[in-house]
Amino acid sequence: MTPEQVAASYDQIADQWLDVSTYGFAQIERAVGFVKHRGAALDVGCGTGRLMGLLGGHGFRTDGLDVSPAMLALARDRHPDARLFHADICGWELPRSYDLIVAWDSVWHVPLAEQEAVLTKLCRGLSASGVLVFTMGGTDTPDEKQNSYMGPPMYHATLGVPKTLRVLAEAGCVCRHLEYDQYPEGHVYLIAQKLGNDAPPVDDRVRLRPVESGDLPRMYDLQLDPDSNRMAATIPRTREAFDSHWAKSLDDPNITARAILVGGEFIGIISCFPMDGEDHVGYWIDRAHWGKGVASRALHLLLDGVTKRPLVATAATSNEASLRVLQKCGFVVTQVRRDPATDRYPECEVAVHVLR
């Protein structure tokens, strides 16, 4: 069965899920115990919103996702202020990173061929030390089946316990708890946690300071890098344009420009600046330091010091690294548009992000 067919089956029985059953609550509360920061949560397969009250009681701001429009309509009635998404998790991109992701009796409806990609996506969507709790079939090998136990036809699939544990490890997560909680039935729930906070992070060596005039020669050289310009979809400034831009920027009290230092070495800049009546943020980092968490840490530090909101950031949709950084720091995509070419940017598709 396709996800659309599964959605149609759940549409037929949506009203059956309006009860206030506490099924799964104890298992989810066990997972909550591993969460270090109770901020944003995501309920994948939220159905009628049964778990949102539970998660809200633990201090989470919970987003909900479901493929069934009938189930989601009932969730909106129950939780009118919640942010709810009607989408298939196979193709949906997480709008931010989450401290807790719950997928209780939901992702096992994902087609077997998509299971590994979805599980990896959820792991990558966790914040550092974030927790994922989900249910699966407790088989030793991948398996799938279809039945009508609930009335309409339904589909279930599982990677099996050994492969699931491998996928979690490859995605940077460790299993904290695995239990056959309905034994002898093969119903398994698993709690996984993303690693990161206990390693000697580059985070501890990243700091910001105000940009100084002595930084400008290095900044000019960095913005000439061809690979960086391809990634960011930008056109480097000429020496004259660069000098003119930064002469004005360093004298403008409305601009917060910070040098990014790693272990005392200057490796880039990050700034907050007014543009078109909005406050924008942007950064530029030496290519040698890509993929090390520097951008995320620098943006976190900037946001700690810049309290004005909302903040806007744009990134080319082809720039997957920057899209992940922005969303990890809480920015949400509000628009995707096609921008015309200018002397600074080639024509390209950009995603507009907002932090409120």
CSV table of C-alpha atoms in Angstrom, one decimal:
chain,number,residue,atom,x,y,z
A,1,MET,CA,0.0,0.0,0.0
A,2,THR,CA,1.1,3.6,-0.7
A,3,PRO,CA,1.1,6.3,2.1
A,4,GLU,CA,-2.0,7.8,0.3
A,5,GLN,CA,-3.8,4.5,0.6
A,6,VAL,CA,-2.9,4.2,4.3
A,7,ALA,CA,-4.2,7.8,4.7
A,8,ALA,CA,-7.5,6.8,3.1
A,9,SER,CA,-7.9,3.9,5.5
A,10,TYR,CA,-7.3,6.1,8.5
A,11,ASP,CA,-9.8,8.6,7.2
A,12,GLN,CA,-12.4,5.9,7.5
A,13,ILE,CA,-11.7,5.3,11.2
A,14,ALA,CA,-10.6,8.7,12.4
A,15,ASP,CA,-13.4,9.0,14.9
A,16,GLN,CA,-12.3,5.8,16.6
A,17,TRP,CA,-9.1,7.7,17.8
A,18,LEU,CA,-10.9,10.4,19.7
A,19,ASP,CA,-10.7,8.6,23.0
A,20,VAL,CA,-8.4,9.8,25.7
A,21,SER,CA,-6.5,6.5,26.0
A,22,THR,CA,-3.2,6.6,27.8
A,23,TYR,CA,-1.8,3.8,25.6
A,24,GLY,CA,1.9,4.4,25.1
A,25,PHE,CA,2.1,7.3,27.7
A,26,ALA,CA,4.4,5.4,30.1
A,27,GLN,CA,6.8,4.5,27.3
A,28,ILE,CA,6.9,8.1,26.0
A,29,GLU,CA,7.5,9.4,29.5
A,30,ARG,CA,10.4,7.1,29.8
A,31,ALA,CA,11.8,8.7,26.7
A,32,VAL,CA,11.2,12.2,28.0
A,33,GLY,CA,13.4,11.3,30.9
A,34,PHE,CA,16.4,11.2,28.6
A,35,VAL,CA,15.7,14.6,27.1
A,36,LYS,CA,18.1,17.3,28.4
A,37,HIS,CA,16.3,20.3,27.0
A,38,ARG,CA,12.5,20.4,26.8
A,39,GLY,CA,11.9,22.8,24.0
A,40,ALA,CA,10.5,21.7,20.6
A,41,ALA,CA,8.9,18.3,20.0
A,42,LEU,CA,7.5,16.7,16.9
A,43,ASP,CA,4.7,14.1,16.8
A,44,VAL,CA,5.0,12.1,13.6
A,45,GLY,CA,1.7,10.5,12.9
A,46,CYS,CA,0.0,12.7,15.4
A,47,GLY,CA,-3.5,11.5,14.4
A,48,THR,CA,-6.1,13.3,16.4
A,49,GLY,CA,-3.5,15.0,18.7
A,50,ARG,CA,-3.8,12.4,21.5
A,51,LEU,CA,-0.2,12.9,22.7
A,52,MET,CA,0.0,16.7,22.5
A,53,GLY,CA,-1.5,17.3,25.9
A,54,LEU,CA,1.0,14.8,27.4
A,55,LEU,CA,4.0,16.5,25.8
A,56,GLY,CA,2.7,19.9,26.6
A,57,GLY,CA,2.5,18.9,30.2
A,58,HIS,CA,6.2,18.2,30.1
A,59,GLY,CA,7.0,21.6,28.7
A,60,PHE,CA,7.3,20.8,25.0
A,61,ARG,CA,6.0,23.0,22.2
A,62,THR,CA,4.8,20.3,19.9
A,63,ASP,CA,4.4,20.2,16.1
A,64,GLY,CA,2.2,17.5,14.6
A,65,LEU,CA,2.4,15.7,11.3
A,66,ASP,CA,0.0,13.3,9.7
A,67,VAL,CA,-0.9,11.9,6.3
A,68,SER,CA,-4.6,11.5,7.1
A,69,PRO,CA,-6.6,14.8,6.5
A,70,ALA,CA,-9.5,13.5,8.6
A,71,MET,CA,-7.3,12.7,11.6
A,72,LEU,CA,-5.5,16.0,11.3
A,73,ALA,CA,-8.8,17.9,11.2
A,74,LEU,CA,-9.8,16.4,14.5
A,75,ALA,CA,-6.3,17.3,15.9
A,76,ARG,CA,-6.9,21.0,14.8
A,77,ASP,CA,-10.2,21.0,16.7
A,78,ARG,CA,-8.5,19.7,19.8
A,79,HIS,CA,-5.4,21.9,19.5
A,80,PRO,CA,-6.2,25.0,17.5
A,81,ASP,CA,-3.0,26.7,18.4
A,82,ALA,CA,-0.7,23.9,17.5
A,83,ARG,CA,1.4,23.9,14.3
A,84,LEU,CA,0.1,20.9,12.3
A,85,PHE,CA,1.3,19.7,8.9
A,86,HIS,CA,-0.6,17.5,6.5
A,87,ALA,CA,2.2,15.6,4.7
A,88,ASP,CA,3.8,12.2,4.1
A,89,ILE,CA,6.9,11.8,6.2
A,90,CYS,CA,8.7,10.2,3.3
A,91,GLY,CA,8.9,13.5,1.3
A,92,TRP,CA,8.4,16.0,4.1
A,93,GLU,CA,11.4,18.1,5.2
A,94,LEU,CA,11.6,18.9,8.9
A,95,PRO,CA,11.3,22.7,9.4
A,96,ARG,CA,13.7,22.8,12.3
A,97,SER,CA,15.6,20.5,14.7
A,98,TYR,CA,13.7,19.0,17.6
A,99,ASP,CA,14.6,18.0,21.2
A,100,LEU,CA,12.1,15.1,21.1
A,101,ILE,CA,10.6,13.3,18.2
A,102,VAL,CA,7.8,10.8,18.8
A,103,ALA,CA,6.6,8.3,16.2
A,104,TRP,CA,4.3,6.1,18.1
A,105,ASP,CA,2.7,3.4,15.9
A,106,SER,CA,3.2,5.6,12.8
A,107,VAL,CA,6.4,5.2,10.8
A,108,TRP,CA,5.8,1.5,10.6
A,109,HIS,CA,3.2,2.4,7.9
A,110,VAL,CA,6.1,3.7,5.8
A,111,PRO,CA,6.9,1.5,2.7
A,112,LEU,CA,9.7,-0.9,3.5
A,113,ALA,CA,11.9,0.6,0.7
A,114,GLU,CA,11.6,4.1,2.4
A,115,GLN,CA,12.1,2.9,6.1
A,116,GLU,CA,15.8,3.5,6.3
A,117,ALA,CA,15.7,6.9,4.7
A,118,VAL,CA,12.9,8.0,7.0
A,119,LEU,CA,14.6,6.8,10.2
A,120,THR,CA,17.8,8.5,9.1
A,121,LYS,CA,15.9,11.7,8.4
A,122,LEU,CA,14.3,11.7,11.9
A,123,CYS,CA,17.7,11.1,13.5
A,124,ARG,CA,19.2,14.0,11.6
A,125,GLY,CA,16.3,16.2,12.7
A,126,LEU,CA,17.2,15.8,16.3
A,127,SER,CA,19.0,18.6,18.1
A,128,ALA,CA,22.2,17.6,20.0
A,129,SER,CA,21.3,15.1,22.7
A,130,GLY,CA,17.8,15.0,21.2
A,131,VAL,CA,15.6,11.9,21.7
A,132,LEU,CA,13.6,9.8,19.3
A,133,VAL,CA,11.0,7.3,20.5
A,134,PHE,CA,9.3,5.1,18.0
A,135,THR,CA,7.6,1.7,17.6
A,136,MET,CA,8.5,-1.0,15.1
A,137,GLY,CA,8.0,-4.7,14.4
A,138,GLY,CA,10.4,-6.8,16.5
A,139,THR,CA,11.6,-9.1,13.7
A,140,ASP,CA,15.2,-10.2,13.1
A,141,THR,CA,15.0,-9.3,9.4
A,142,PRO,CA,13.2,-6.7,7.3
A,143,ASP,CA,9.5,-7.6,6.7
A,144,GLU,CA,6.2,-6.2,5.5
A,145,LYS,CA,2.6,-7.2,5.7
A,146,GLN,CA,-0.9,-6.1,5.0
A,147,ASN,CA,-4.1,-6.9,7.0
A,148,SER,CA,-7.5,-5.6,7.8
A,149,TYR,CA,-7.5,-6.0,11.6
A,150,MET,CA,-8.6,-2.4,12.1
A,151,GLY,CA,-11.4,-2.7,9.4
A,152,PRO,CA,-10.0,-0.9,6.3
A,153,PRO,CA,-6.9,-2.4,4.7
A,154,MET,CA,-3.6,-1.4,6.5
A,155,TYR,CA,0.1,-1.9,5.8
A,156,HIS,CA,3.0,-2.3,8.2
A,157,ALA,CA,6.7,-2.7,7.6
A,158,THR,CA,9.9,-3.0,9.7
A,159,LEU,CA,13.6,-3.1,9.1
A,160,GLY,CA,14.0,-5.6,11.9
A,161,VAL,CA,15.9,-5.0,15.1
A,162,PRO,CA,19.5,-5.6,13.9
A,163,LYS,CA,19.2,-3.3,10.9
A,164,THR,CA,17.4,-0.7,12.8
A,165,LEU,CA,20.2,-0.5,15.4
A,166,ARG,CA,22.7,-0.2,12.6
A,167,VAL,CA,20.8,2.7,10.9
A,168,LEU,CA,20.6,4.5,14.2
A,169,ALA,CA,24.3,4.2,14.9
A,170,GLU,CA,25.2,5.3,11.3
A,171,ALA,CA,22.9,8.4,11.9
A,172,GLY,CA,24.8,9.4,15.0
A,173,CYS,CA,22.3,8.0,17.6
A,174,VAL,CA,22.7,5.4,20.4
A,175,CYS,CA,19.9,3.1,21.6
A,176,ARG,CA,18.9,4.0,25.2
A,177,HIS,CA,16.1,1.5,25.6
A,178,LEU,CA,14.5,-1.3,23.5
A,179,GLU,CA,11.6,-3.3,24.8
A,180,TYR,CA,9.1,-5.9,23.6
A,181,ASP,CA,6.4,-4.1,25.5
A,182,GLN,CA,3.5,-6.3,24.4
A,183,TYR,CA,5.3,-9.7,24.5
A,184,PRO,CA,4.7,-12.3,23.1
A,185,GLU,CA,3.5,-9.9,20.4
A,186,GLY,CA,6.3,-8.5,18.3
A,187,HIS,CA,5.5,-4.9,19.2
A,188,VAL,CA,8.8,-3.1,20.1
A,189,TYR,CA,9.4,0.5,21.2
A,190,LEU,CA,12.8,2.0,21.0
A,191,ILE,CA,14.4,5.1,22.5
A,192,ALA,CA,17.4,6.6,20.7
A,193,GLN,CA,19.5,9.6,21.6
A,194,LYS,CA,21.6,11.7,19.3
A,195,LEU,CA,25.2,12.0,20.3
A,196,GLY,CA,27.2,15.2,20.3
A,197,ASN,CA,27.3,17.0,23.6
A,198,ASP,CA,29.8,14.8,25.3
A,199,ALA,CA,32.4,14.9,22.5
A,200,PRO,CA,35.1,17.6,22.7
A,201,PRO,CA,33.0,19.8,20.5
A,202,VAL,CA,34.3,22.5,18.2
A,203,ASP,CA,31.6,24.5,19.9
A,204,ASP,CA,33.8,25.1,22.9
A,205,ARG,CA,36.5,26.7,20.7
A,206,VAL,CA,34.2,28.9,18.7
A,207,ARG,CA,33.8,32.5,19.8
A,208,LEU,CA,32.7,35.8,18.3
A,209,ARG,CA,34.2,39.3,18.6
A,210,PRO,CA,33.5,42.6,16.7
A,211,VAL,CA,34.9,42.8,13.2
A,212,GLU,CA,38.0,45.0,13.1
A,213,SER,CA,39.6,46.9,10.2
A,214,GLY,CA,42.5,44.5,10.4
A,215,ASP,CA,40.2,41.6,9.5
A,216,LEU,CA,39.2,43.1,6.1
A,217,PRO,CA,42.1,41.7,4.0
A,218,ARG,CA,41.3,38.2,5.1
A,219,MET,CA,37.6,38.8,4.6
A,220,TYR,CA,38.2,40.0,1.1
A,221,ASP,CA,40.2,36.8,0.2
A,222,LEU,CA,37.6,34.5,1.7
A,223,GLN,CA,34.8,36.0,-0.4
A,224,LEU,CA,36.7,35.3,-3.6
A,225,ASP,CA,36.7,31.5,-3.0
A,226,PRO,CA,35.0,29.9,-6.1
A,227,ASP,CA,33.6,26.9,-4.2
A,228,SER,CA,32.1,29.2,-1.5
A,229,ASN,CA,30.5,31.3,-4.1
A,230,ARG,CA,29.0,28.3,-5.9
A,231,MET,CA,27.6,27.0,-2.6
A,232,ALA,CA,26.1,30.3,-1.6
A,233,ALA,CA,25.0,31.3,-5.1
A,234,THR,CA,26.8,34.6,-4.8
A,235,ILE,CA,29.1,36.8,-7.0
A,236,PRO,CA,32.3,38.1,-5.2
A,237,ARG,CA,32.7,41.8,-4.8
A,238,THR,CA,35.4,43.8,-6.5
A,239,ARG,CA,38.0,45.3,-4.3
A,240,GLU,CA,36.4,48.7,-4.7
A,241,ALA,CA,32.9,47.5,-3.9
A,242,PHE,CA,34.1,45.4,-1.0
A,243,ASP,CA,36.0,48.4,0.6
A,244,SER,CA,33.0,50.7,0.1
A,245,HIS,CA,30.6,48.1,1.6
A,246,TRP,CA,32.6,47.5,4.7
A,247,ALA,CA,33.5,51.1,5.3
A,248,LYS,CA,29.8,51.9,5.6
A,249,SER,CA,29.0,48.7,7.6
A,250,LEU,CA,31.7,49.2,10.3
A,251,ASP,CA,30.3,52.7,10.9
A,252,ASP,CA,26.6,51.7,11.0
A,253,PRO,CA,25.3,51.2,14.6
A,254,ASN,CA,22.4,49.2,13.2
A,255,ILE,CA,24.7,46.5,11.9
A,256,THR,CA,26.1,43.8,14.2
A,257,ALA,CA,29.2,42.3,12.5
A,258,ARG,CA,31.2,39.6,14.3
A,259,ALA,CA,34.4,37.8,13.4
A,260,ILE,CA,34.2,34.0,13.9
A,261,LEU,CA,37.2,32.6,15.7
A,262,VAL,CA,38.1,28.9,16.2
A,263,GLY,CA,40.8,28.4,18.8
A,264,GLY,CA,41.7,32.1,18.3
A,265,GLU,CA,42.0,31.8,14.5
A,266,PHE,CA,39.9,34.1,12.3
A,267,ILE,CA,37.8,31.8,10.0
A,268,GLY,CA,34.8,33.9,8.9
A,269,ILE,CA,32.2,36.5,9.7
A,270,ILE,CA,28.6,36.5,10.8
A,271,SER,CA,26.3,39.5,11.0
A,272,CYS,CA,22.9,41.0,11.5
A,273,PHE,CA,21.9,43.9,9.3
A,274,PRO,CA,18.8,45.8,8.1
A,275,MET,CA,17.6,45.3,4.6
A,276,ASP,CA,14.3,46.2,2.9
A,277,GLY,CA,12.8,47.1,6.3
A,278,GLU,CA,13.7,43.7,7.9
A,279,ASP,CA,16.6,42.5,10.1
A,280,HIS,CA,18.6,39.9,8.3
A,281,VAL,CA,21.4,37.5,9.3
A,282,GLY,CA,24.1,36.0,7.2
A,283,TYR,CA,27.5,34.4,7.5
A,284,TRP,CA,30.6,33.4,5.5
A,285,ILE,CA,33.0,30.7,6.7
A,286,ASP,CA,36.4,29.5,5.4
A,287,ARG,CA,35.8,26.3,3.3
A,288,ALA,CA,38.4,24.4,5.4
A,289,HIS,CA,36.0,24.6,8.4
A,290,TRP,CA,32.8,23.5,6.7
A,291,GLY,CA,31.0,20.5,8.1
A,292,LYS,CA,32.4,20.9,11.6
A,293,GLY,CA,29.5,22.6,13.3
A,294,VAL,CA,31.1,26.0,13.3
A,295,ALA,CA,28.3,27.8,11.5
A,296,SER,CA,25.6,26.4,13.8
A,297,ARG,CA,27.6,27.4,16.9
A,298,ALA,CA,28.4,30.9,15.5
A,299,LEU,CA,24.7,31.5,14.7
A,300,HIS,CA,23.7,30.3,18.2
A,301,LEU,CA,26.2,32.8,19.7
A,302,LEU,CA,25.0,35.6,17.5
A,303,LEU,CA,21.3,34.9,18.4
A,304,ASP,CA,22.2,35.0,22.1
A,305,GLY,CA,23.6,38.5,21.6
A,306,VAL,CA,21.0,39.9,19.1
A,307,THR,CA,17.6,39.8,20.9
A,308,LYS,CA,15.5,41.6,18.2
A,309,ARG,CA,12.9,39.5,16.5
A,310,PRO,CA,11.8,38.5,13.9
A,311,LEU,CA,15.0,37.8,12.0
A,312,VAL,CA,15.2,36.9,8.4
A,313,ALA,CA,17.7,34.7,6.5
A,314,THR,CA,17.8,33.7,2.9
A,315,ALA,CA,19.7,30.7,1.4
A,316,ALA,CA,19.8,29.2,-2.1
A,317,THR,CA,17.7,26.1,-2.1
A,318,SER,CA,20.7,24.2,-3.5
A,319,ASN,CA,22.7,25.2,-0.4
A,320,GLU,CA,21.6,22.2,1.8
A,321,ALA,CA,24.3,22.9,4.5
A,322,SER,CA,23.0,26.4,5.2
A,323,LEU,CA,19.4,25.3,5.1
A,324,ARG,CA,20.2,22.7,7.8
A,325,VAL,CA,22.1,25.3,9.9
A,326,LEU,CA,19.2,27.8,9.8
A,327,GLN,CA,16.6,25.2,10.6
A,328,LYS,CA,18.7,23.7,13.4
A,329,CYS,CA,18.8,27.2,15.0
A,330,GLY,CA,15.0,27.6,14.9
A,331,PHE,CA,14.5,29.4,11.6
A,332,VAL,CA,11.4,28.3,9.7
A,333,VAL,CA,10.9,28.4,5.9
A,334,THR,CA,8.2,30.9,5.0
A,335,GLN,CA,8.6,31.3,1.3
A,336,VAL,CA,10.5,29.8,-1.7
A,337,ARG,CA,10.9,32.2,-4.5
A,338,ARG,CA,12.9,32.8,-7.7
A,339,ASP,CA,15.2,35.9,-7.4
A,340,PRO,CA,16.4,37.7,-10.5
A,341,ALA,CA,20.1,38.2,-11.2
A,342,THR,CA,21.9,41.2,-9.7
A,343,ASP,CA,25.5,42.3,-9.6
A,344,ARG,CA,25.8,40.4,-6.3
A,345,TYR,CA,23.7,37.3,-7.0
A,346,PRO,CA,23.0,35.1,-10.1
A,347,GLU,CA,19.4,34.2,-10.8
A,348,CYS,CA,18.4,31.4,-8.4
A,349,GLU,CA,15.8,29.9,-6.2
A,350,VAL,CA,16.0,30.9,-2.6
A,351,ALA,CA,14.3,29.8,0.6
A,352,VAL,CA,13.3,32.7,3.0
A,353,HIS,CA,13.6,31.7,6.6
A,354,VAL,CA,12.2,33.6,9.6
A,355,LEU,CA,13.0,33.3,13.3
A,356,ARG,CA,10.3,34.7,15.6
